[in-house]
Coordinates of N, CA and C in Angstrom, one line a residue:
M1 N -1.9 -49.8 27.3 CA -1.0 -50.7 26.5 C -0.1 -51.5 27.5
A2 N 0.1 -52.8 27.2 CA 0.8 -53.7 28.1 C 2.3 -53.4 27.9
S3 N 3.0 -53.5 29.0 CA 4.5 -53.2 29.0 C 5.2 -54.5 28.5
L4 N 6.4 -54.3 28.1 CA 7.3 -55.4 27.6 C 7.4 -56.4 28.7
K5 N 7.6 -56.0 29.9 CA 7.7 -57.0 31.0 C 6.5 -57.9 31.1
S6 N 5.3 -57.3 31.1 CA 4.1 -58.1 31.2 C 3.9 -59.0 30.0
L7 N 4.3 -58.6 28.8 CA 4.2 -59.4 27.6 C 5.2 -60.6 27.6
T8 N 6.4 -60.3 28.2 CA 7.4 -61.4 28.1 C 7.4 -62.3 29.3
K9 N 6.8 -61.9 30.4 CA 6.9 -62.7 31.6 C 6.3 -64.1 31.4
R10 N 5.1 -64.2 31.0 CA 4.4 -65.4 30.9 C 5.1 -66.4 29.9
P11 N 5.4 -66.0 28.7 CA 6.0 -67.0 27.8 C 7.3 -67.5 28.3
I12 N 8.1 -66.7 28.8 CA 9.4 -67.1 29.3 C 9.3 -68.1 30.5
L13 N 8.4 -67.7 31.4 CA 8.2 -68.6 32.6 C 7.5 -69.9 32.1
T14 N 6.7 -69.9 31.1 CA 6.1 -71.1 30.6 C 7.2 -72.0 30.0
L15 N 8.1 -71.4 29.3 CA 9.2 -72.2 28.8 C 10.0 -73.0 29.8
L16 N 10.1 -72.5 31.0 CA 10.8 -73.2 32.1 C 10.1 -74.6 32.3
E17 N 8.8 -74.7 32.2 CA 8.1 -75.9 32.4 C 8.4 -77.0 31.4
I18 N 8.8 -76.6 30.2 CA 8.9 -77.6 29.1 C 10.4 -77.9 28.7
Q19 N 11.3 -77.1 29.2 CA 12.7 -77.3 28.8 C 13.3 -78.4 29.7
T20 N 14.2 -79.2 29.1 CA 14.8 -80.3 29.8 C 16.3 -80.2 29.9
S21 N 16.9 -79.5 29.1 CA 18.4 -79.5 29.2 C 18.9 -78.2 30.0
L22 N 20.0 -78.4 30.6 CA 20.6 -77.3 31.4 C 20.9 -76.1 30.4
R23 N 21.3 -76.5 29.3 CA 21.7 -75.4 28.3 C 20.5 -74.6 28.0
S24 N 19.3 -75.2 27.7 CA 18.1 -74.4 27.5 C 17.7 -73.6 28.6
L25 N 17.9 -74.1 29.9 CA 17.5 -73.3 31.0 C 18.5 -72.1 31.2
Q26 N 19.7 -72.3 30.8 CA 20.7 -71.2 30.9 C 20.3 -70.1 29.8
Q27 N 19.8 -70.5 28.7 CA 19.3 -69.6 27.7 C 18.1 -68.8 28.2
I28 N 17.2 -69.5 28.9 CA 16.0 -68.8 29.5 C 16.5 -67.8 30.6
H29 N 17.5 -68.2 31.3 CA 18.1 -67.3 32.3 C 18.6 -66.1 31.7
T30 N 19.3 -66.2 30.5 CA 19.8 -65.1 29.8 C 18.6 -64.2 29.3
Q31 N 17.5 -64.8 28.9 CA 16.3 -64.0 28.5 C 15.7 -63.2 29.6
L32 N 15.7 -63.9 30.8 CA 15.2 -63.2 32.0 C 16.1 -62.0 32.3
L33 N 17.4 -62.2 32.1 CA 18.3 -61.0 32.4 C 18.1 -59.9 31.4
V34 N 17.9 -60.3 30.1 CA 17.7 -59.3 29.0 C 16.5 -58.5 29.3
H35 N 15.4 -59.2 29.7 CA 14.1 -58.5 29.9 C 14.0 -58.0 31.3
A36 N 15.0 -58.0 32.1 CA 15.0 -57.4 33.5 C 14.0 -58.1 34.3
L37 N 13.8 -59.4 34.1 CA 12.8 -60.1 34.9 C 13.4 -60.8 36.2
L38 N 14.7 -60.8 36.3 CA 15.2 -61.4 37.5 C 15.1 -60.5 38.7
H39 N 14.7 -59.3 38.5 CA 14.3 -58.4 39.7 C 13.0 -58.8 40.3
D40 N 12.2 -59.5 39.5 CA 10.9 -60.0 40.0 C 11.1 -61.3 40.8
P41 N 10.8 -61.3 42.1 CA 11.0 -62.6 42.9 C 10.2 -63.8 42.3
L42 N 9.1 -63.6 41.7 CA 8.4 -64.7 41.1 C 9.2 -65.4 40.0
S43 N 9.8 -64.6 39.1 CA 10.6 -65.1 38.0 C 11.8 -65.9 38.6
L44 N 12.5 -65.2 39.5 CA 13.7 -65.8 40.1 C 13.3 -67.1 40.8
N45 N 12.3 -67.1 41.6 CA 11.8 -68.3 42.3 C 11.5 -69.4 41.3
H46 N 10.8 -69.1 40.3 CA 10.4 -70.1 39.3 C 11.7 -70.7 38.6
L47 N 12.7 -69.9 38.3 CA 13.9 -70.4 37.7 C 14.7 -71.3 38.7
I48 N 14.8 -70.8 39.9 CA 15.5 -71.6 40.9 C 14.8 -73.0 41.2
T49 N 13.5 -72.9 41.2 CA 12.7 -74.2 41.5 C 12.9 -75.1 40.3
T50 N 12.8 -74.6 39.1 CA 13.0 -75.5 37.9 C 14.4 -76.1 37.9
L51 N 15.4 -75.3 38.2 CA 16.8 -75.8 38.1 C 17.1 -76.8 39.3
S52 N 16.6 -76.5 40.5 CA 17.0 -77.3 41.6 C 16.1 -78.5 41.9
L53 N 14.8 -78.4 41.5 CA 13.9 -79.6 41.9 C 13.5 -80.4 40.7
H54 N 13.3 -79.7 39.5 CA 12.8 -80.4 38.4 C 13.8 -80.9 37.4
H55 N 15.0 -80.3 37.4 CA 16.0 -80.7 36.5 C 17.1 -81.4 37.4
N56 N 16.9 -82.6 37.6 CA 17.7 -83.4 38.7 C 19.1 -83.7 38.3
S57 N 20.0 -82.8 38.4 CA 21.4 -83.0 38.1 C 22.2 -82.2 39.0
P58 N 23.4 -82.7 39.4 CA 24.3 -81.8 40.3 C 24.6 -80.5 39.7
Q59 N 24.8 -80.5 38.3 CA 25.2 -79.2 37.7 C 24.1 -78.2 37.8
S60 N 22.8 -78.6 37.6 CA 21.7 -77.6 37.6 C 21.5 -77.2 39.1
L61 N 21.7 -78.1 40.0 CA 21.6 -77.7 41.4 C 22.6 -76.7 41.8
L62 N 23.9 -76.9 41.4 CA 24.9 -75.9 41.8 C 24.7 -74.6 41.0
Y63 N 24.2 -74.7 39.8 CA 23.8 -73.5 39.0 C 22.8 -72.7 39.7
S64 N 21.8 -73.3 40.3 CA 20.7 -72.6 41.0 C 21.3 -72.0 42.3
H65 N 22.2 -72.7 42.9 CA 22.9 -72.1 44.1 C 23.6 -70.8 43.7
H66 N 24.4 -70.9 42.6 CA 25.1 -69.7 42.2 C 24.1 -68.6 41.8
L67 N 23.0 -69.0 41.1 CA 22.0 -68.0 40.7 C 21.5 -67.2 41.9
L68 N 21.2 -67.9 43.0 CA 20.6 -67.2 44.1 C 21.7 -66.4 44.8
S69 N 22.9 -66.9 44.9 CA 24.1 -66.2 45.5 C 24.4 -64.9 44.8
H70 N 24.2 -64.9 43.5 CA 24.5 -63.7 42.7 C 23.2 -63.0 42.2
S71 N 22.2 -63.2 42.9 CA 20.9 -62.7 42.6 C 20.8 -61.2 42.5
L72 N 20.0 -60.7 41.6 CA 19.8 -59.2 41.5 C 18.9 -58.7 42.6
L73 N 18.3 -59.6 43.3 CA 17.4 -59.2 44.4 C 18.3 -58.8 45.6
S74 N 17.9 -57.7 46.2 CA 18.7 -57.3 47.3 C 18.4 -58.2 48.5
K75 N 17.2 -58.8 48.5 CA 16.8 -59.6 49.6 C 16.1 -60.8 49.0
P76 N 16.8 -62.0 48.8 CA 16.1 -63.1 48.3 C 15.0 -63.6 49.2
T77 N 14.1 -64.3 48.6 CA 12.9 -64.8 49.4 C 13.1 -66.1 50.2
L78 N 12.3 -66.3 51.2 CA 12.4 -67.5 52.0 C 12.1 -68.7 51.1
F79 N 11.2 -68.5 50.1 CA 10.8 -69.6 49.2 C 12.0 -70.1 48.4
S80 N 12.9 -69.2 47.9 CA 14.1 -69.5 47.2 C 15.0 -70.3 48.0
F81 N 15.2 -69.8 49.3 CA 16.1 -70.6 50.2 C 15.6 -71.9 50.5
N82 N 14.3 -72.0 50.8 CA 13.7 -73.3 51.1 C 13.8 -74.3 50.0
T83 N 13.6 -73.8 48.8 CA 13.7 -74.6 47.6 C 15.1 -75.2 47.5
L84 N 16.1 -74.4 47.7 CA 17.5 -74.9 47.7 C 17.8 -75.8 48.9
I85 N 17.4 -75.5 50.0 CA 17.6 -76.4 51.2 C 17.0 -77.8 50.9
R86 N 15.8 -77.7 50.4 CA 15.1 -79.0 50.0 C 15.9 -79.8 49.0
A87 N 16.3 -79.1 47.9 CA 17.0 -79.8 46.9 C 18.3 -80.4 47.4
F88 N 19.1 -79.6 48.1 CA 20.4 -80.0 48.6 C 20.2 -81.1 49.7
S89 N 19.1 -81.1 50.4 CA 18.9 -82.2 51.4 C 18.7 -83.6 50.8
K90 N 18.3 -83.6 49.5 CA 18.1 -84.8 48.8 C 19.3 -85.1 47.8
S91 N 20.3 -84.3 47.8 CA 21.4 -84.4 46.9 C 22.6 -85.0 47.5
P92 N 23.7 -85.2 46.7 CA 24.9 -85.6 47.2 C 25.6 -84.5 48.1
Y93 N 25.0 -83.3 48.1 CA 25.6 -82.2 48.8 C 24.7 -81.6 49.9
P94 N 24.3 -82.5 50.9 CA 23.4 -82.0 51.9 C 24.0 -80.9 52.8
H95 N 25.3 -80.8 52.9 CA 25.9 -79.8 53.7 C 25.6 -78.3 53.2
H96 N 25.2 -78.2 51.9 CA 24.8 -76.9 51.4 C 23.5 -76.4 52.0
S97 N 22.7 -77.4 52.5 CA 21.5 -77.0 53.1 C 21.7 -76.2 54.4
L98 N 22.8 -76.6 55.1 CA 23.2 -75.8 56.3 C 23.6 -74.4 56.0
H99 N 24.3 -74.3 54.9 CA 24.8 -73.0 54.5 C 23.6 -72.1 54.1
H100 N 22.6 -72.6 53.4 CA 21.5 -71.8 53.0 C 20.6 -71.5 54.2
H101 N 20.6 -72.3 55.2 CA 19.9 -72.0 56.5 C 20.5 -70.8 57.1
N102 N 21.9 -70.8 57.2 CA 22.6 -69.7 57.8 C 22.3 -68.4 57.0
L103 N 22.2 -68.5 55.7 CA 21.9 -67.3 54.9 C 20.5 -66.8 55.2
I104 N 19.5 -67.7 55.5 CA 18.2 -67.2 55.9 C 18.3 -66.4 57.1
L105 N 19.1 -66.8 58.1 CA 19.2 -66.1 59.3 C 20.0 -64.7 59.1
R106 N 21.0 -64.8 58.2 CA 21.8 -63.6 57.9 C 20.9 -62.5 57.2
Y107 N 20.0 -62.9 56.4 CA 19.1 -62.0 55.7 C 17.9 -61.6 56.6
S108 N 17.9 -62.1 57.8 CA 16.8 -61.8 58.8 C 15.4 -62.3 58.3
L109 N 15.4 -63.4 57.6 CA 14.2 -64.0 57.2 C 13.8 -64.9 58.4
R110 N 12.5 -65.2 58.5 CA 12.0 -66.1 59.5 C 11.9 -67.5 59.0
P111 N 12.7 -68.5 59.4 CA 12.5 -69.9 59.0 C 11.1 -70.4 59.3
D112 N 10.5 -71.2 58.4 CA 9.2 -71.7 58.6 C 9.2 -73.2 58.7
N113 N 8.1 -73.9 58.8 CA 8.0 -75.3 58.9 C 8.7 -76.0 57.8
Y114 N 8.7 -75.5 56.6 CA 9.4 -76.1 55.5 C 10.9 -76.0 55.7
T115 N 11.4 -74.9 56.1 CA 12.8 -74.7 56.4 C 13.3 -75.8 57.4
F116 N 12.6 -76.0 58.5 CA 13.0 -77.0 59.5 C 12.9 -78.4 59.0
N117 N 11.8 -78.7 58.2 CA 11.7 -80.0 57.7 C 12.9 -80.4 56.8
F118 N 13.2 -79.5 55.9 CA 14.3 -79.8 55.0 C 15.7 -79.8 55.7
L119 N 15.8 -78.9 56.6 CA 17.1 -78.8 57.4 C 17.3 -80.1 58.2
I120 N 16.3 -80.6 58.8 CA 16.4 -81.8 59.6 C 16.7 -83.0 58.7
R121 N 16.1 -83.0 57.5 CA 16.4 -84.1 56.6 C 17.9 -84.0 56.2
A122 N 18.4 -82.8 56.0 CA 19.8 -82.7 55.7 C 20.7 -83.2 56.8
C123 N 20.3 -82.8 58.0 CA 21.1 -83.3 59.2 C 21.1 -84.8 59.3
A124 N 19.9 -85.4 59.0 CA 19.8 -86.9 59.1 C 20.7 -87.5 58.0
Q125 N 20.7 -86.9 56.8 CA 21.5 -87.5 55.8 C 23.0 -87.4 56.1
L126 N 23.4 -86.3 56.7 CA 24.8 -86.1 57.1 C 25.2 -86.8 58.4
G127 N 24.2 -87.3 59.1 CA 24.5 -87.9 60.4 C 25.0 -86.9 61.4
M128 N 24.5 -85.7 61.3 CA 24.9 -84.6 62.2 C 23.9 -84.4 63.3
L129 N 23.9 -85.3 64.3 CA 22.9 -85.2 65.4 C 23.0 -83.9 66.2
C130 N 24.1 -83.4 66.4 CA 24.3 -82.2 67.2 C 23.6 -81.0 66.5
I131 N 23.8 -80.8 65.2 CA 23.2 -79.8 64.5 C 21.7 -80.0 64.4
G132 N 21.3 -81.3 64.1 CA 19.9 -81.7 64.1 C 19.2 -81.4 65.4
S133 N 19.9 -81.6 66.5 CA 19.2 -81.3 67.8 C 19.0 -79.8 68.0
S134 N 20.0 -79.0 67.4 CA 19.8 -77.6 67.5 C 18.7 -77.1 66.6
A135 N 18.5 -77.8 65.4 CA 17.3 -77.5 64.6 C 16.1 -77.9 65.3
H136 N 16.1 -79.0 66.0 CA 14.9 -79.4 66.8 C 14.6 -78.3 67.8
A137 N 15.5 -77.8 68.5 CA 15.3 -76.8 69.5 C 14.7 -75.5 68.9
A138 N 15.3 -75.1 67.7 CA 14.8 -73.9 67.1 C 13.4 -74.1 66.5
A139 N 13.1 -75.3 66.1 CA 11.7 -75.6 65.6 C 10.7 -75.5 66.8
M140 N 11.2 -76.0 67.9 CA 10.3 -75.9 69.1 C 10.1 -74.5 69.5
K141 N 11.2 -73.7 69.5 CA 11.1 -72.3 69.9 C 10.2 -71.5 69.0
R142 N 10.2 -71.8 67.7 CA 9.3 -71.1 66.8 C 7.9 -71.7 66.6
G143 N 7.6 -72.8 67.4 CA 6.3 -73.4 67.4 C 6.0 -74.3 66.2
F144 N 7.0 -74.9 65.6 CA 6.8 -75.8 64.4 C 6.9 -77.2 64.8
I145 N 7.0 -77.5 66.1 CA 7.2 -78.9 66.5 C 5.9 -79.7 66.3
S146 N 4.8 -79.1 66.2 CA 3.5 -79.9 65.9 C 3.3 -80.1 64.4
D147 N 4.1 -79.5 63.6 CA 4.0 -79.8 62.1 C 4.3 -81.3 61.9
P148 N 3.4 -82.0 61.2 CA 3.7 -83.4 60.9 C 5.0 -83.7 60.2
H149 N 5.3 -82.9 59.3 CA 6.6 -83.1 58.5 C 7.8 -82.9 59.3
V150 N 7.8 -81.9 60.2 CA 8.9 -81.6 61.1 C 9.0 -82.8 62.1
R151 N 7.9 -83.2 62.6 CA 7.9 -84.3 63.6 C 8.4 -85.6 63.0
S152 N 8.0 -85.9 61.8 CA 8.4 -87.2 61.2 C 9.9 -87.1 60.8
G153 N 10.4 -85.9 60.4 CA 11.8 -85.7 60.1 C 12.6 -85.9 61.4
L154 N 12.2 -85.4 62.5 CA 12.9 -85.5 63.8 C 12.9 -87.0 64.2
I155 N 11.8 -87.7 64.1 CA 11.8 -89.1 64.5 C 12.8 -89.9 63.6
R156 N 12.7 -89.6 62.3 CA 13.6 -90.3 61.4 C 15.1 -90.0 61.7
M157 N 15.4 -88.7 61.9 CA 16.8 -88.3 62.2 C 17.3 -89.0 63.4
Y158 N 16.5 -89.0 64.5 CA 17.0 -89.6 65.7 C 17.1 -91.1 65.6
A159 N 16.2 -91.7 64.9 CA 16.2 -93.2 64.7 C 17.4 -93.6 63.8
E160 N 17.7 -92.8 62.7 CA 18.8 -93.2 61.8 C 20.1 -92.9 62.5
S161 N 20.2 -92.0 63.5 CA 21.5 -91.8 64.2 C 21.7 -92.8 65.3
G162 N 20.7 -93.7 65.5 CA 20.9 -94.7 66.6 C 20.3 -94.2 67.9
S163 N 19.8 -93.0 68.0 CA 19.2 -92.4 69.2 C 17.8 -92.8 69.3
T164 N 17.5 -94.1 69.5 CA 16.1 -94.5 69.5 C 15.3 -93.9 70.7
E165 N 16.0 -93.7 71.8 CA 15.3 -93.1 73.0 C 14.8 -91.7 72.6
A166 N 15.6 -90.9 72.0 CA 15.2 -89.5 71.6 C 14.1 -89.6 70.6
S167 N 14.2 -90.6 69.7 CA 13.1 -90.7 68.7 C 11.8 -91.1 69.4
K168 N 11.8 -92.0 70.4 CA 10.6 -92.3 71.1 C 10.1 -91.2 71.9
R169 N 11.0 -90.3 72.5 CA 10.6 -89.2 73.3 C 9.8 -88.2 72.4
V170 N 10.3 -88.0 71.2 CA 9.7 -87.1 70.2 C 8.3 -87.6 69.9
L171 N 8.2 -88.9 69.7 CA 6.9 -89.5 69.3 C 6.0 -89.5 70.5
T172 N 6.5 -89.7 71.7 CA 5.6 -89.7 72.9 C 5.2 -88.3 73.3
I173 N 6.1 -87.4 73.2 CA 5.7 -86.0 73.6 C 4.6 -85.5 72.6
L174 N 4.8 -85.8 71.3 CA 3.9 -85.3 70.3 C 2.6 -86.1 70.2
N175 N 2.6 -87.4 70.6 CA 1.5 -88.2 70.6 C 1.4 -89.0 71.9
P176 N 0.9 -88.3 73.0 CA 0.9 -88.9 74.3 C -0.1 -90.1 74.2
P177 N 0.2 -91.2 75.0 CA -0.6 -92.3 75.0 C -2.0 -91.9 75.6
M178 N -3.0 -92.6 75.1 CA -4.4 -92.3 75.6 C -4.5 -92.8 77.1
L179 N -5.1 -92.1 77.9 CA -5.4 -92.5 79.3 C -6.7 -93.2 79.4
S180 N -6.7 -94.3 80.2 CA -8.0 -95.0 80.3 C -8.9 -94.3 81.3

């Protein structure tokens, strides 16, 4: 016989895809709490993704931030953090991306190419070349410098900050000119 969790998981998560108002999403959050589904990383990730990426409003983005901060998970997933870093990097609050990157490190999670791509975008939006350069160094150290999204983010960040030489160096190092 199927458990209550397995019966309720699908319909509740499916509702996330069709709801449009923050109020409805908060009601779904309540149902996830009632059915103890927020212990499941998949359910929490799905709710955070819907709130932060698909429901494009500052209120839902901040709600997803608080949801992860007060998560019932003892160790949130890298996916959840990356989702928030991505959403905040495109929002009026890109500085929150830096905070979530610090939380990734505090939870001893390993940043991946998505983390660095979104973090570099946030640094570009904030005009924080110093922190962006540190993200560049960390991406190099972890071997993500060859990722096309990380590379294009670096080129964009350096170009937007007026550091065209650094932008050219990134482009040249990653795409050396063909020798005759």
